[in-house]
XYZ file of C-alpha atoms in Angstrom:
155
model
C 126.034 107.881 125.304
C 127.336 111.114 123.780
C 126.156 112.980 126.884
C 128.196 110.900 129.342
C 131.425 110.533 127.377
C 133.871 113.145 126.127
C 136.887 113.109 123.911
C 140.438 114.034 124.924
C 140.126 117.297 122.956
C 137.002 118.350 124.824
C 138.527 117.715 128.237
C 136.565 116.870 131.336
C 133.296 118.793 131.542
C 132.953 121.249 134.403
C 130.726 120.250 137.272
C 127.485 122.178 137.102
C 126.161 123.276 140.467
C 122.432 123.066 140.903
C 120.548 126.309 141.427
C 118.362 124.542 143.968
C 119.379 123.030 147.265
C 117.745 119.986 148.744
C 115.377 121.296 151.431
C 115.430 117.888 153.140
C 119.211 117.610 153.308
C 120.777 117.723 156.753
C 122.084 121.258 157.184
C 124.730 120.033 159.625
C 125.875 116.523 158.659
C 128.787 116.585 161.165
C 128.555 115.223 164.692
C 130.873 114.808 167.652
C 130.517 111.247 168.910
C 131.268 111.012 172.631
C 132.493 107.759 174.186
C 133.280 106.844 177.779
C 135.152 103.645 178.537
C 136.094 102.210 181.917
C 139.870 101.937 182.082
C 140.353 98.548 183.714
C 143.827 98.347 185.290
C 146.045 95.710 183.725
C 147.977 93.156 185.698
C 151.723 93.598 185.868
C 154.160 90.736 185.515
C 154.430 90.306 189.301
C 150.681 89.719 189.597
C 149.883 93.055 191.249
C 147.649 95.602 189.599
C 149.545 98.315 187.772
C 147.845 101.586 188.780
C 150.612 103.848 187.502
C 151.556 104.713 183.957
C 155.159 105.109 182.797
C 155.376 108.666 184.096
C 154.235 107.533 187.537
C 150.900 109.337 187.408
C 147.779 107.523 188.550
C 145.683 106.050 185.742
C 142.304 107.541 185.101
C 139.405 105.236 185.888
C 137.623 106.300 182.683
C 138.686 107.220 179.164
C 136.611 109.900 177.455
C 136.971 110.239 173.688
C 135.456 112.866 171.399
C 135.413 111.788 167.756
C 134.202 114.219 165.082
C 132.838 112.947 161.798
C 129.761 112.690 159.637
C 126.548 111.314 161.047
C 126.150 107.665 160.108
C 123.143 108.262 157.873
C 124.531 111.390 156.223
C 124.614 111.508 152.430
C 128.288 112.472 152.726
C 129.324 108.923 153.665
C 128.577 107.732 150.135
C 131.752 109.531 149.059
C 133.932 108.085 151.814
C 133.013 105.396 154.318
C 135.916 106.499 156.531
C 134.252 109.746 157.544
C 131.775 108.230 159.987
C 131.697 105.625 162.750
C 130.318 102.145 162.263
C 128.787 99.796 164.850
C 131.701 97.376 164.562
C 134.137 100.017 165.833
C 132.235 100.299 169.130
C 132.246 96.506 169.522
C 135.995 96.428 168.931
C 136.454 99.183 171.529
C 134.507 97.160 174.085
C 136.695 94.145 173.324
C 139.899 96.191 173.693
C 138.785 97.610 177.046
C 137.959 94.135 178.350
C 141.286 92.739 177.073
C 143.546 95.763 177.610
C 146.318 93.540 178.943
C 146.675 92.062 175.441
C 147.592 95.530 174.114
C 150.542 95.994 176.468
C 154.039 95.864 174.931
C 152.698 95.445 171.379
C 153.009 97.205 168.055
C 149.484 98.005 166.893
C 148.635 98.921 163.289
C 145.168 100.106 162.351
C 144.570 99.979 158.599
C 141.676 102.054 157.278
C 141.228 103.839 160.595
C 138.736 106.377 159.282
C 138.042 108.706 162.205
C 140.512 106.807 164.414
C 138.328 105.699 167.328
C 139.953 102.282 167.735
C 143.540 103.438 167.301
C 143.092 106.349 169.693
C 141.559 104.047 172.304
C 144.360 101.488 171.845
C 146.894 104.231 172.519
C 145.007 105.439 175.592
C 144.777 101.885 176.982
C 148.530 101.298 176.569
C 150.059 104.776 176.297
C 153.672 103.983 177.120
C 154.208 100.286 176.585
C 152.844 99.999 173.039
C 153.397 101.696 169.708
C 150.199 102.532 167.806
C 150.171 103.494 164.120
C 146.891 104.713 162.611
C 146.494 104.867 158.814
C 143.885 105.565 156.159
C 144.054 105.891 152.385
C 141.415 108.614 152.072
C 142.804 112.158 152.336
C 139.485 113.528 153.637
C 139.456 110.869 156.351
C 143.077 111.710 157.233
C 142.173 115.366 157.802
C 139.427 114.358 160.230
C 141.660 111.652 161.767
C 144.371 114.220 162.560
C 141.767 116.478 164.162
C 140.486 113.605 166.316
C 143.994 112.605 167.410
C 144.749 116.212 168.402
C 141.410 116.531 170.245
C 142.024 113.358 172.254
C 145.663 113.950 173.203
C 146.458 113.603 176.877
C 148.916 115.938 178.548
């Protein structure tokens, strides 16, 4: 017990780095996850397909996203679950693509976005008619989230 506790006077003990590295550890735990989604045109209020976005440009038939984060089975995810992608996020993306009309003219809030896959896709599916806010409480996840948003910006 004396080894794991310290008094206020002693302060917090310094972290001791090991002299040895784990030879089996993944030397590159980061990965760029690549996704391609079919961008199904949404129906406009007059019943005709809306093939133009707000700026009048034709909509792309596919949405390509590049999301950088830790590999799912990396030891790094024990420190923060928001630094990798989970299977449920892909299922939610598939749902959003198939129901993109439900995203139009909405305010969308993603809590605990992690790497931001779902929020970025929601924005790409409804770029001008909806407002998308992506949040996370982990500062490490926010750094990676900002990178992913910048990487997936459309011009």
